[in-house]
Coordinates of C-alpha atoms in Angstrom, one line a residue:
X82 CA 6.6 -5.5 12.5
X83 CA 6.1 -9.1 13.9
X84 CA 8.3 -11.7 11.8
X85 CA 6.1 -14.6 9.7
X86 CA 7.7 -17.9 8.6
X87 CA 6.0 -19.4 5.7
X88 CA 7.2 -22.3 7.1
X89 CA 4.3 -23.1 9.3
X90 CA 1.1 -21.9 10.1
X91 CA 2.0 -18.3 11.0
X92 CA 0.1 -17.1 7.9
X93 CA -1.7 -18.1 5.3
X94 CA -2.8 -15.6 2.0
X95 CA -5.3 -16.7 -0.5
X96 CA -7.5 -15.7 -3.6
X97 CA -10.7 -17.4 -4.8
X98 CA -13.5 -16.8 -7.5
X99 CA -16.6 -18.1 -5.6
X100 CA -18.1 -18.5 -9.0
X101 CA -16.1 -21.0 -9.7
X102 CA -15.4 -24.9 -8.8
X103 CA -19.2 -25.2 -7.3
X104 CA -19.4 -28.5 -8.8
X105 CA -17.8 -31.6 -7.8
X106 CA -14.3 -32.5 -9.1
X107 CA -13.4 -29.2 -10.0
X108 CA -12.7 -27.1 -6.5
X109 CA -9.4 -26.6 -7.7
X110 CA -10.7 -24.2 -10.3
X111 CA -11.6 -21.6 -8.0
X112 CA -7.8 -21.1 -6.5
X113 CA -6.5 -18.1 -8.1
X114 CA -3.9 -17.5 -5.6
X115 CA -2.5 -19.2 -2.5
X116 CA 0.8 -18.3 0.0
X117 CA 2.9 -20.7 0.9
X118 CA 2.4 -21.7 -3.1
X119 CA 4.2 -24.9 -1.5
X120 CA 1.4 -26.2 0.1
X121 CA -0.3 -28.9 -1.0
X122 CA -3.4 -28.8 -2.7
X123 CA -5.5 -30.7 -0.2
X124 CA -4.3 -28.0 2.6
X125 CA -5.2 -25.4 0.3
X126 CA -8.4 -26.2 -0.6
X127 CA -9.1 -26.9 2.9
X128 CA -8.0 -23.3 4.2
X129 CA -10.3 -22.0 1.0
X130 CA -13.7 -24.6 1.7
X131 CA -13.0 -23.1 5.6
X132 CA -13.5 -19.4 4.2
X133 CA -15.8 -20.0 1.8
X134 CA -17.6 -21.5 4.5
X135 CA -17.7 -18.7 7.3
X136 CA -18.8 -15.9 4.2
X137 CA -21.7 -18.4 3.3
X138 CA -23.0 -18.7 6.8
X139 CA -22.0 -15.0 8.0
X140 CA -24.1 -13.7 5.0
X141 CA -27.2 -15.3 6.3
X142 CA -27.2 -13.0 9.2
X143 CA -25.9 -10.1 7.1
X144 CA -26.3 -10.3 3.8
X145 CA -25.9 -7.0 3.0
X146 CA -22.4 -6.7 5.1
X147 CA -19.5 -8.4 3.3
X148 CA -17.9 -10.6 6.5
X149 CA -14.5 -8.8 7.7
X150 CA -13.1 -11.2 10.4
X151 CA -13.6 -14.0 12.2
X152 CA -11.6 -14.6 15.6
X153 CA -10.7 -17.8 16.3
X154 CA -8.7 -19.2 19.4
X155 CA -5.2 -19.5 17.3
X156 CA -5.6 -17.6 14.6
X157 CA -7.1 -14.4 13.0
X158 CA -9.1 -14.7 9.7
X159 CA -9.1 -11.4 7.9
X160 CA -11.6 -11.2 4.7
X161 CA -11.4 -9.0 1.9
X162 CA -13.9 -9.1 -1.2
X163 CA -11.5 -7.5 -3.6
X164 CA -14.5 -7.5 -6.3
X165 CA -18.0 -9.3 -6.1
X166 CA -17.4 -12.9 -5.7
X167 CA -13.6 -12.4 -5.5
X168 CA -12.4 -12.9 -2.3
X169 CA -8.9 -12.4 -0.6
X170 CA -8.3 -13.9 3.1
X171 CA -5.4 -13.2 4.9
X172 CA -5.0 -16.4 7.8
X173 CA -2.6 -14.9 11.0
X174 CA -1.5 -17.1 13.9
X175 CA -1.9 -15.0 17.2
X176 CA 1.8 -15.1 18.9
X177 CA 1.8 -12.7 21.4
X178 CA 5.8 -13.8 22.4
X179 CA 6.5 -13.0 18.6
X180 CA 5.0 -9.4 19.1
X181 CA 2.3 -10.7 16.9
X182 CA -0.7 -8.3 17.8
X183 CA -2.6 -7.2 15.1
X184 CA -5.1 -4.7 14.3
X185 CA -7.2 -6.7 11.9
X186 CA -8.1 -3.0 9.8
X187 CA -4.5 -3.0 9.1
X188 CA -4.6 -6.4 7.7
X189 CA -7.7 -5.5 5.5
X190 CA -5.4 -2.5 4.0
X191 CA -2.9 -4.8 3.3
X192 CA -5.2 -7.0 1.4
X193 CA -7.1 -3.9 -0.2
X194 CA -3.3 -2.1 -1.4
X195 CA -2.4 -5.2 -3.0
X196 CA -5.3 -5.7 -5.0
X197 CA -5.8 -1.8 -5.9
X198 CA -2.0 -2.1 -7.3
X199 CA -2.8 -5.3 -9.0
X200 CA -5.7 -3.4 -11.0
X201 CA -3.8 -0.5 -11.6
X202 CA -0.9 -2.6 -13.9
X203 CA -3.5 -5.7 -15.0
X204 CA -7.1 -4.7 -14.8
X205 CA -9.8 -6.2 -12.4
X206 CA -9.4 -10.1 -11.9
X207 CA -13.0 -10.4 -13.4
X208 CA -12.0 -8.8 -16.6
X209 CA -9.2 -11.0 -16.8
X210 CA -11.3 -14.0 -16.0
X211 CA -13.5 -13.4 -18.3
X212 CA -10.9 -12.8 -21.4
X213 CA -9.3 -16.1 -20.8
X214 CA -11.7 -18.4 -18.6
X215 CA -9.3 -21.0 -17.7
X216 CA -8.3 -18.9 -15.0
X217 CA -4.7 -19.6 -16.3
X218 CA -4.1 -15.8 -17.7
X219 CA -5.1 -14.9 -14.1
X220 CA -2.8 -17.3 -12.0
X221 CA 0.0 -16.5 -14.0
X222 CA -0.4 -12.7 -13.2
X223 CA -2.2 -13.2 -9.9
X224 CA 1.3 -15.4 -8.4
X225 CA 4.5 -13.5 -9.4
X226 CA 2.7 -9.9 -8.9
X227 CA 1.2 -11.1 -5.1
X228 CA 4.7 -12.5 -4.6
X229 CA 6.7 -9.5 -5.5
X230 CA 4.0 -7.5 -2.9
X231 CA 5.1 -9.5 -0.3
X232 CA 8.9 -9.3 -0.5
X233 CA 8.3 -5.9 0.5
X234 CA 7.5 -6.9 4.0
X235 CA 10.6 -9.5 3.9
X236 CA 13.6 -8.8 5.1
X237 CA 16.8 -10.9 6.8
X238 CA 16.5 -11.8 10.8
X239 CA 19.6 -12.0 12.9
X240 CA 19.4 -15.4 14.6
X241 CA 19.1 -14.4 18.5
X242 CA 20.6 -17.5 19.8
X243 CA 24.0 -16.5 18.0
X244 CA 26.7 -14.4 18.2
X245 CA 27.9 -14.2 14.8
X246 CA 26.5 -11.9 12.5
X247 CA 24.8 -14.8 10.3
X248 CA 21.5 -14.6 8.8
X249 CA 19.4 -17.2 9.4
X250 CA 16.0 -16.7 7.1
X251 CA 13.5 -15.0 5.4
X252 CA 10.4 -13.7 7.1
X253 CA 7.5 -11.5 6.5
X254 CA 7.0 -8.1 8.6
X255 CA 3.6 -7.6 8.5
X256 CA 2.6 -4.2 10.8
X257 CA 1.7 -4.7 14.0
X258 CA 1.0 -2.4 16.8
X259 CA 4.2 -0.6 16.9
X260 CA 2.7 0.4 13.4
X261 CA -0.6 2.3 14.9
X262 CA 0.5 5.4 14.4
X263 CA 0.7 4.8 10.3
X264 CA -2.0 4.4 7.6
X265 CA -1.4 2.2 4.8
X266 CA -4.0 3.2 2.3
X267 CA -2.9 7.2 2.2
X268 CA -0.3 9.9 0.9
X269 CA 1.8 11.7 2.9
X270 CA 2.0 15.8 1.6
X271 CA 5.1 18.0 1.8
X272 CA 3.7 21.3 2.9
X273 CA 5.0 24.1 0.7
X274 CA 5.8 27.6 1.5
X275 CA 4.1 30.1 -0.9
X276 CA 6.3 30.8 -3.4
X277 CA 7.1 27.3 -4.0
X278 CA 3.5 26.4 -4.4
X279 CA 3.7 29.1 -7.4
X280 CA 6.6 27.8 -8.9
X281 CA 5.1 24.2 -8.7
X282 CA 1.9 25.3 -10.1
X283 CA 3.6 26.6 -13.2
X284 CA 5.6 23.4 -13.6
X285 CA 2.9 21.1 -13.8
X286 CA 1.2 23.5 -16.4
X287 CA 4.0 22.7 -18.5
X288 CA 4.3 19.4 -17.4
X289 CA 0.4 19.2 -19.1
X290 CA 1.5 21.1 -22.2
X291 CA 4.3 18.8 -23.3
X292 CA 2.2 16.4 -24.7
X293 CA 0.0 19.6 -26.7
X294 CA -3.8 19.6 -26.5
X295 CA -4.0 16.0 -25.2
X296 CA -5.0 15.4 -21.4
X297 CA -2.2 14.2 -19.7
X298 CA -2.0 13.8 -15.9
X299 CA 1.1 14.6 -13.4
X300 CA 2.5 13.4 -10.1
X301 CA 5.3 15.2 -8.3
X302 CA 7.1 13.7 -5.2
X303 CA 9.9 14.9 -3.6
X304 CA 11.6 11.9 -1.3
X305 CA 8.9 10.1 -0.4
X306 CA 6.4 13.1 0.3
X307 CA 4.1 14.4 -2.7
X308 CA 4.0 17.6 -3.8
X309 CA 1.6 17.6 -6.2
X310 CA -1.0 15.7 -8.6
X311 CA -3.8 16.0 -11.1
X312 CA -5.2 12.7 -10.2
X313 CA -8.0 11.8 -8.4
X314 CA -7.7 10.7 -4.7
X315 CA -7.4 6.9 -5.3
X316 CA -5.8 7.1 -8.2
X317 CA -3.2 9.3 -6.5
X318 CA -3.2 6.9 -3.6
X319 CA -2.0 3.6 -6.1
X320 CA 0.2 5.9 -8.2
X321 CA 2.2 7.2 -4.9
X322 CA 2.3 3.8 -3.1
X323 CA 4.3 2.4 -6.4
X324 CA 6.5 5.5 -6.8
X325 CA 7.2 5.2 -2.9
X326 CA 8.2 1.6 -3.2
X327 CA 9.8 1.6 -6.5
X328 CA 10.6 5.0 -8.3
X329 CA 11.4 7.5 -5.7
X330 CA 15.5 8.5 -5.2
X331 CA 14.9 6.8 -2.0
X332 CA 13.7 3.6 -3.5
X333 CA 16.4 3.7 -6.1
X334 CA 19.2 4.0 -3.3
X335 CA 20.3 0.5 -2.4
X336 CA 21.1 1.3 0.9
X337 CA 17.9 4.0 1.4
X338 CA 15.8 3.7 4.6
X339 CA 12.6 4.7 3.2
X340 CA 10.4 7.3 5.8
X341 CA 7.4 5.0 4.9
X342 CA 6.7 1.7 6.7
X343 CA 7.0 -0.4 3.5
X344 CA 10.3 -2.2 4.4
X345 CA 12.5 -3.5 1.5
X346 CA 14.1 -7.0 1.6
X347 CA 17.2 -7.5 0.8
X348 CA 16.4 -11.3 0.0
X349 CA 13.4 -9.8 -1.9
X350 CA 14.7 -11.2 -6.0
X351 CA 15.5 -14.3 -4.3
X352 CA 12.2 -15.1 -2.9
X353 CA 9.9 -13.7 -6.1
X354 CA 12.5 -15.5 -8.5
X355 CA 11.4 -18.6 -6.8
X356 CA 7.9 -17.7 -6.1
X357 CA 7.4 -17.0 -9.3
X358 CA 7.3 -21.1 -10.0
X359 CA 3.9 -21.3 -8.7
X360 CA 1.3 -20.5 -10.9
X361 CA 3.5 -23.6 -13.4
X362 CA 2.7 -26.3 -10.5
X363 CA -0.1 -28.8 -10.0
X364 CA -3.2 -26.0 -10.1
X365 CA -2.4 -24.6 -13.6
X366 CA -1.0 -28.2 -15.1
X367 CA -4.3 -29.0 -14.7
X368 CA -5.2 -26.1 -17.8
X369 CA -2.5 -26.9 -20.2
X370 CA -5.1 -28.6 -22.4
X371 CA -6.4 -26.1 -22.7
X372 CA -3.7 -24.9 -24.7
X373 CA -2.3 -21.2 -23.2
X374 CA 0.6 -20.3 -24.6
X375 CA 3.5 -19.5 -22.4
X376 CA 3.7 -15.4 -22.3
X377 CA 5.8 -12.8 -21.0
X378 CA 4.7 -12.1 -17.4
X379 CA 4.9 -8.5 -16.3
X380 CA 5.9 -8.3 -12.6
X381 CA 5.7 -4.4 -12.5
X382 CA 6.5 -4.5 -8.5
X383 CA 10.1 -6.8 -8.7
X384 CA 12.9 -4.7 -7.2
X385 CA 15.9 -3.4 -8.6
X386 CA 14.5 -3.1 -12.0
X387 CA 14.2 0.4 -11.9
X388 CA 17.5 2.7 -13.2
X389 CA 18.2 6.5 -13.7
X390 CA 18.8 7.4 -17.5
X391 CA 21.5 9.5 -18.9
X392 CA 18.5 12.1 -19.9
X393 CA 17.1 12.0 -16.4
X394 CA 14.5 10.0 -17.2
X395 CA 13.9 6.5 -15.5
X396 CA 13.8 3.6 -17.4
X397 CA 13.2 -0.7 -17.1
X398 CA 13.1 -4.0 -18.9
X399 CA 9.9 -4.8 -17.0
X400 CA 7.4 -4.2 -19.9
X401 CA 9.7 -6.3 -22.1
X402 CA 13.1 -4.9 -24.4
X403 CA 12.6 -2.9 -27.5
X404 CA 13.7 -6.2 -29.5
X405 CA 10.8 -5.2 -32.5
X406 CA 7.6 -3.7 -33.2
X407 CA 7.0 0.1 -31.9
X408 CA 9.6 1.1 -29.2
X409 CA 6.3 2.2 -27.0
X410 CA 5.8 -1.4 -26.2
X411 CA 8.3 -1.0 -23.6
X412 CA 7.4 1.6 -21.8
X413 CA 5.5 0.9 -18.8
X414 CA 1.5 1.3 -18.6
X415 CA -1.1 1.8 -16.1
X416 CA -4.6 1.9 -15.8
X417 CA -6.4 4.6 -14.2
X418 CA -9.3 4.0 -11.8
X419 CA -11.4 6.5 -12.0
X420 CA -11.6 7.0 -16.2
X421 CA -10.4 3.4 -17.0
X422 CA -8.1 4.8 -19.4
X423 CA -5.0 3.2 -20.2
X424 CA -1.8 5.6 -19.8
X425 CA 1.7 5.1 -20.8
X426 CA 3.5 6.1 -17.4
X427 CA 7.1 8.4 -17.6
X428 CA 9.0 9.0 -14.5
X429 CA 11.8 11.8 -14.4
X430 CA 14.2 12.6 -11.9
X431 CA 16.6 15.0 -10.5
X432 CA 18.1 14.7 -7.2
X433 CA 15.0 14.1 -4.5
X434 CA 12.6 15.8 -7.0
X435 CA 10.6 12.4 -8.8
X436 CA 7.8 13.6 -11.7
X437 CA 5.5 11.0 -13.2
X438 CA 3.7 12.1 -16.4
X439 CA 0.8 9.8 -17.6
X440 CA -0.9 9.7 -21.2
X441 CA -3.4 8.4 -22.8
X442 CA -1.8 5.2 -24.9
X443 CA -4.5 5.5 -27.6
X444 CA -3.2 9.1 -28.2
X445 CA 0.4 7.0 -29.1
X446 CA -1.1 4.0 -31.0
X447 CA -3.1 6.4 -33.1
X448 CA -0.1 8.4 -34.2
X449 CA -1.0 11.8 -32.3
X450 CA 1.5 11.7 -30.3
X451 CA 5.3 10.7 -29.9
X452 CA 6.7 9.2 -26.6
X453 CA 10.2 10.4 -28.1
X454 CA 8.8 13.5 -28.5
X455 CA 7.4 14.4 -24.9
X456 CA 10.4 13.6 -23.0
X457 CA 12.2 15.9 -25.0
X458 CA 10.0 18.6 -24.6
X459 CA 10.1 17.6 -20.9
X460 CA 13.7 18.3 -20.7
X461 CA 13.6 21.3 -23.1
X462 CA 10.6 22.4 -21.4
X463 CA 10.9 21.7 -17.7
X464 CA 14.2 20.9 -16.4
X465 CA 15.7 24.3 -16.0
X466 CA 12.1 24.8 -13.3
X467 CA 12.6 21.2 -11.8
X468 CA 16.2 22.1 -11.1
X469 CA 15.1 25.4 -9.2
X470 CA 12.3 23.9 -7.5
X471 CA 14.3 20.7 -5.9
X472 CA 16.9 23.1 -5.2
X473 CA 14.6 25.3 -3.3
X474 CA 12.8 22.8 -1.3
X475 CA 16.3 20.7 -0.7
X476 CA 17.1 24.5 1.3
X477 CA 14.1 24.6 3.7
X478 CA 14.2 20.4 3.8
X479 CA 14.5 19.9 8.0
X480 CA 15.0 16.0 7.2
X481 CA 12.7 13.3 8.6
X482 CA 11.7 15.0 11.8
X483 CA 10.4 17.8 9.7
X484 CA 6.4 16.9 10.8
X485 CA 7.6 15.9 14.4
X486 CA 6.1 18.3 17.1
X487 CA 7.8 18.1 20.5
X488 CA 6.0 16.4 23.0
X489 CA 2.8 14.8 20.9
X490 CA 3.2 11.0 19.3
X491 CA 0.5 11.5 16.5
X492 CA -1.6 10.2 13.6
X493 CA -3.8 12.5 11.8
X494 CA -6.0 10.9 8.5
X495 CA -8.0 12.8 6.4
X496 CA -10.3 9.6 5.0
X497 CA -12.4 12.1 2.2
X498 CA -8.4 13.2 1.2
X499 CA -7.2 10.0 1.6
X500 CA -4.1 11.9 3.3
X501 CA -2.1 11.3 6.3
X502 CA 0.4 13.0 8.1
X503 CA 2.2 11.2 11.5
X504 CA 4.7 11.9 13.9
X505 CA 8.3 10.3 12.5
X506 CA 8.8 7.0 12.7
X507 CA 12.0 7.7 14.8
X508 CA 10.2 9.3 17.1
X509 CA 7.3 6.7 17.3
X510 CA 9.9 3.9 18.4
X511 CA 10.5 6.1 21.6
X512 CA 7.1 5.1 23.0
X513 CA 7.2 2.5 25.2
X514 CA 5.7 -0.6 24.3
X515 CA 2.4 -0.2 27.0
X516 CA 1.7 2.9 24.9
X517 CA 2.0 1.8 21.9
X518 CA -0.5 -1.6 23.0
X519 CA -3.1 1.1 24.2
X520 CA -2.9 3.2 21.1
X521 CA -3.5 0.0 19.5
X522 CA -6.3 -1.2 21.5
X523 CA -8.2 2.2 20.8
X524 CA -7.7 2.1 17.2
X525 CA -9.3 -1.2 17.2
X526 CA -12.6 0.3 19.2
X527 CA -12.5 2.8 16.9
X528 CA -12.4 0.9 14.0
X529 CA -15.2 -1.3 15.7
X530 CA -17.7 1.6 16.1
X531 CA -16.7 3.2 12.4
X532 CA -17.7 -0.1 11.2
X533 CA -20.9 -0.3 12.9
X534 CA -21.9 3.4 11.7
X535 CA -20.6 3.0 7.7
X536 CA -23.9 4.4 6.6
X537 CA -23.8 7.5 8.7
X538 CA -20.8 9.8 10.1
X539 CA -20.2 9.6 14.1
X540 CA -18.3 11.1 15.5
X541 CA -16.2 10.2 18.8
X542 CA -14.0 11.3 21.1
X543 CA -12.0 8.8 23.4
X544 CA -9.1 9.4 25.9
X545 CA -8.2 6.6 28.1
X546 CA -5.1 6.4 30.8
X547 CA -3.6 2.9 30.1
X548 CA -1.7 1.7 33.4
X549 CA 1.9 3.1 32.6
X550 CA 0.1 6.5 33.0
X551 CA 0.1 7.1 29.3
X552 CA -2.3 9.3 27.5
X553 CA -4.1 7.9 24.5
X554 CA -7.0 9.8 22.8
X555 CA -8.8 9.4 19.4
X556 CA -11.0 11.9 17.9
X557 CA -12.9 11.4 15.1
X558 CA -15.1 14.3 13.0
X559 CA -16.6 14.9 9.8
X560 CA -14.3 12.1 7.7
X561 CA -11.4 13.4 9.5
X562 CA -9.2 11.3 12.5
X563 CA -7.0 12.4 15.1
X564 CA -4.7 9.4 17.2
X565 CA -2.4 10.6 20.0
X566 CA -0.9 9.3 22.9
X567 CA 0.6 11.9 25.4
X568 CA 3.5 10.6 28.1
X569 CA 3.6 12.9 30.6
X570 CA 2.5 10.9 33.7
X571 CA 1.9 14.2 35.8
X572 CA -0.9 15.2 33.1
X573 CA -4.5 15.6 34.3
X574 CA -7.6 14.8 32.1
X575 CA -8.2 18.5 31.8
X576 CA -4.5 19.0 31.0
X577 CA -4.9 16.3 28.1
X578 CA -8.3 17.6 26.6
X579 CA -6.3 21.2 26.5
X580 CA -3.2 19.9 24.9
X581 CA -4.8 18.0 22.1
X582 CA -6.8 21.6 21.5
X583 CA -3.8 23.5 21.1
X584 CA -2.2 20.5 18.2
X585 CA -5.6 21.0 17.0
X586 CA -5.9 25.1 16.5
X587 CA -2.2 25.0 15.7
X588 CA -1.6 22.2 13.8
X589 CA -5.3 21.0 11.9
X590 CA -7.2 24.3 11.6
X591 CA -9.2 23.6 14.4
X592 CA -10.9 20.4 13.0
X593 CA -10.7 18.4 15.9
X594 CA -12.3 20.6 18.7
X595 CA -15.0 19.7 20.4
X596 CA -18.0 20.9 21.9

């Protein structure tokens, strides 16, 4: 991941409300978000008036295609219309020295996970708008929860021109091409043996049962793989994205090196803690007469707020302390996408084994059911099988280079799934950096031609020889994508097309062969 100071003009993040500040005097209204937050206003507006200048004249040509980017000579401008009208643009400064190569679909992703998260814990930003049209409600949810996102991809750089081990700033590690071979946006599965599968099957029966005839829903992870859920597909995908940053044993282990590529910062409470001024500068002083009271701010994503209960059962301050009122105000809450219920969210752990258990918080307000209650039919019910099943899969664990297959570098994505599954990370860094540039460059021509066919499924098949003699081949078919780049200097087209049919009858069922 290339390194970002926010102390120039290496990047620049913003979200606006085209429906608002149209008239003159009061641009300032439609800032809902802007990183720096340090900035001054004029250069904000100014980055803002520049995007909402390129949508307005790209949609002339194609107003039925929401603009996605716009290449300039210095810098990359990556759009994002999070909902209609709401707009997110992510501003990169092209550095090829700094390893600064970007793949502008995974800068969308980044944009599109943030957003999907912020919905999950707050509702849609129109919703919220609408409740409290100020805008100030929004801002004040908007800055520490974008904030808290981004110290994920902060982290402490060595200075280079030193030999003391000093550290010398805070930069963001946005992903880059040494990242092709992941996909932000998607779960990764533990495969299961059989009998397993059985055992796991039964437990989220009971899991469903602890809170009686009421529909609850269940996620089970174990390390930062999942095992199983009764969401839907992008429910699942927000839902595992938190627990992988936040909730997992891995997340809760200080000194855990997660197998995903969201890095953690160690400087990451500093940054939000300070961050988190924003939204109480010069953009929402211009709404105190409007008379919003100060509130507790939920920042659902801040790190280290998440600890392991005597009972097993995880628990935070986040949602606010049981200080009065009905204990269940504390516990923490999400939103699902695709019923728009509201769910009171319990996470349980044992060892590697993480289980989330949603349910319905009208089901608590109404009296039917007790929070109290279902976690101790949880432990009464369930812990004896979660004990046997983490112990189980713990045995037959082969570590990180579990998925790694000898010989192949590899990204497989199941878009209708939304499921992933890649060659380790560990083993990715062994590519040389040519490779990893090619891969890169195809994955953007893919990207190109997927974008040009979004009403219709096409598929492709590329396999290029970049000049250090590297395979790299792409094949895409039926909502399903295959990205591999193959070493072996000595290989022969033929030899290539073969080996990428054998990971495909072996590996994926035969889904990537082609006619």
């Amino acid at each position: 991941m290339a390194s970002m100071s926010s102390g120039d003009e290496s990047l620049r993040l913003c979200a606006f409300d085209l429906r608002r500040g149209q008239t003159e005097g009061q641009e300032l209204d439609k800032i809902l978000f802007f990183y720096p937050a340090e900035l001054d206003l004029s250069t904000q507006l100014s980055v803002i008036g520049l995007s909402e200048g390129l949508i307005t004249f790209t949609r002339l040509f194609s107003p039925e295609a929401a603009c996605e980017v716009i290449e300039a000579e210095r810098h990359s401008h990556v759009f994002y219309e999070a909902e209609p009208d709401i707009w997110m643009v992510m501003v990169v400064e092209k550095n090829k020295e700094t390893g600064a190569i970007w793949r502008i679909d995974a800068l969308r992703r980044v944009l599109k996970e943030v957003h999907s998260l912020f919905v999950m814990f707050h509702g849609s930003i129109r919703a919220l708008i609408e409740k409290e049209p100020t805008g100030g409600l929004t801002r004040s949810l908007l800055y520490p929860f974008i904030t808290d996102y981004l110290s994920t991809f902060q982290k402490w750089s060595l200075s280079e021109d030193c030999c003391c081990d000093f550290f010398v700033g805070k930069k963001l590690q946005l992903p880059t091409f040494r990242e092709t071979l992941r996909e932000r946006g998607t779960v990764q599965m533990l495969t299961l043996a059989r009998d397993i599968a059985v055992e796991v099957q039964s437990l989220v029966q009971v899991l469903d049962s602890c809170a009686g005839s009421l529909r609850c829903h269940s996620m089970i992870l174990f390390q930062d793989l999942l095992v199983s859920t009764t969401l839907s597909a992008d429910d699942t995908v927000d839902l595992f994205t938190f627990a992988v940053m936040r909730l997992t044993s891995k997340a809760l282990s200080s000194d855990a090196s997660s197998w995903s590529y969201l890095l953690k910062g160690s400087g990451s409470s500093e940054i939000s803690s300070r961050s988190t001024l924003a939204p109480i500068g010069p953009i929402d002083s211009l709404h105190s007469r409007n008379g919003n009271d100060m509130h507790h701010v939920i920042r659902p994503l801040q790190n280290e707020k998440w600890t392991k209960g005597k009972d097993g059962f995880l628990i935070t301050d986040i949602w606010g302390l049981e200080t009065g009122g009905s204990p269940d105000s504390a516990i923490p809450t999400i939103w699902l996408q695709q019923t728009q219920e509201r769910m009171y969210l319990l996470a349980y752990q044992h060892k590697s084994l993480t289980l989330l258990l949603l349910m319905p918080t009208n089901a608590i307000v109404n009296g039917d059911l007790s929070v109290s209650a279902v976690k101790q039919q949880v432990i009464e019910d369930a812990s004896l099988r979660i004990l046997k099943i983490e112990e189980k899969i713990s045995r037959g664990w082969g570590g990180e280079n579990t998925y790694h297959i000898k010989g192949y570098r590899y990204l497989v994505v199941d878009s209708d799934m939304e499921v992933s599954r890649a060659s380790p990370s560990g083993k990715v860094t062994t590519l040389a950096k040519e490779s990893l540039l090619a891969l890169n460059k195809l994955r953007e021509e893919v990207d190109l031609e997927k974008s040009r066919a979004k009403r219709q499924e096409k598929d492709m098949e590329i396999c290029i020889r970049a000049k250090n003699n590297v395979w790299v081949i792409a094949r895409v078919t039926r909502g399903k994508e295959l990205y591999m780049a193959l070493e072996k200097g000595s290989d022969t087209l033929l030899d290539t097309t073969d080996a990428v049919g054998r990971f495909s009858n072996r590996y994926c069922s035969g889904a990537f062969l082609m006619d």
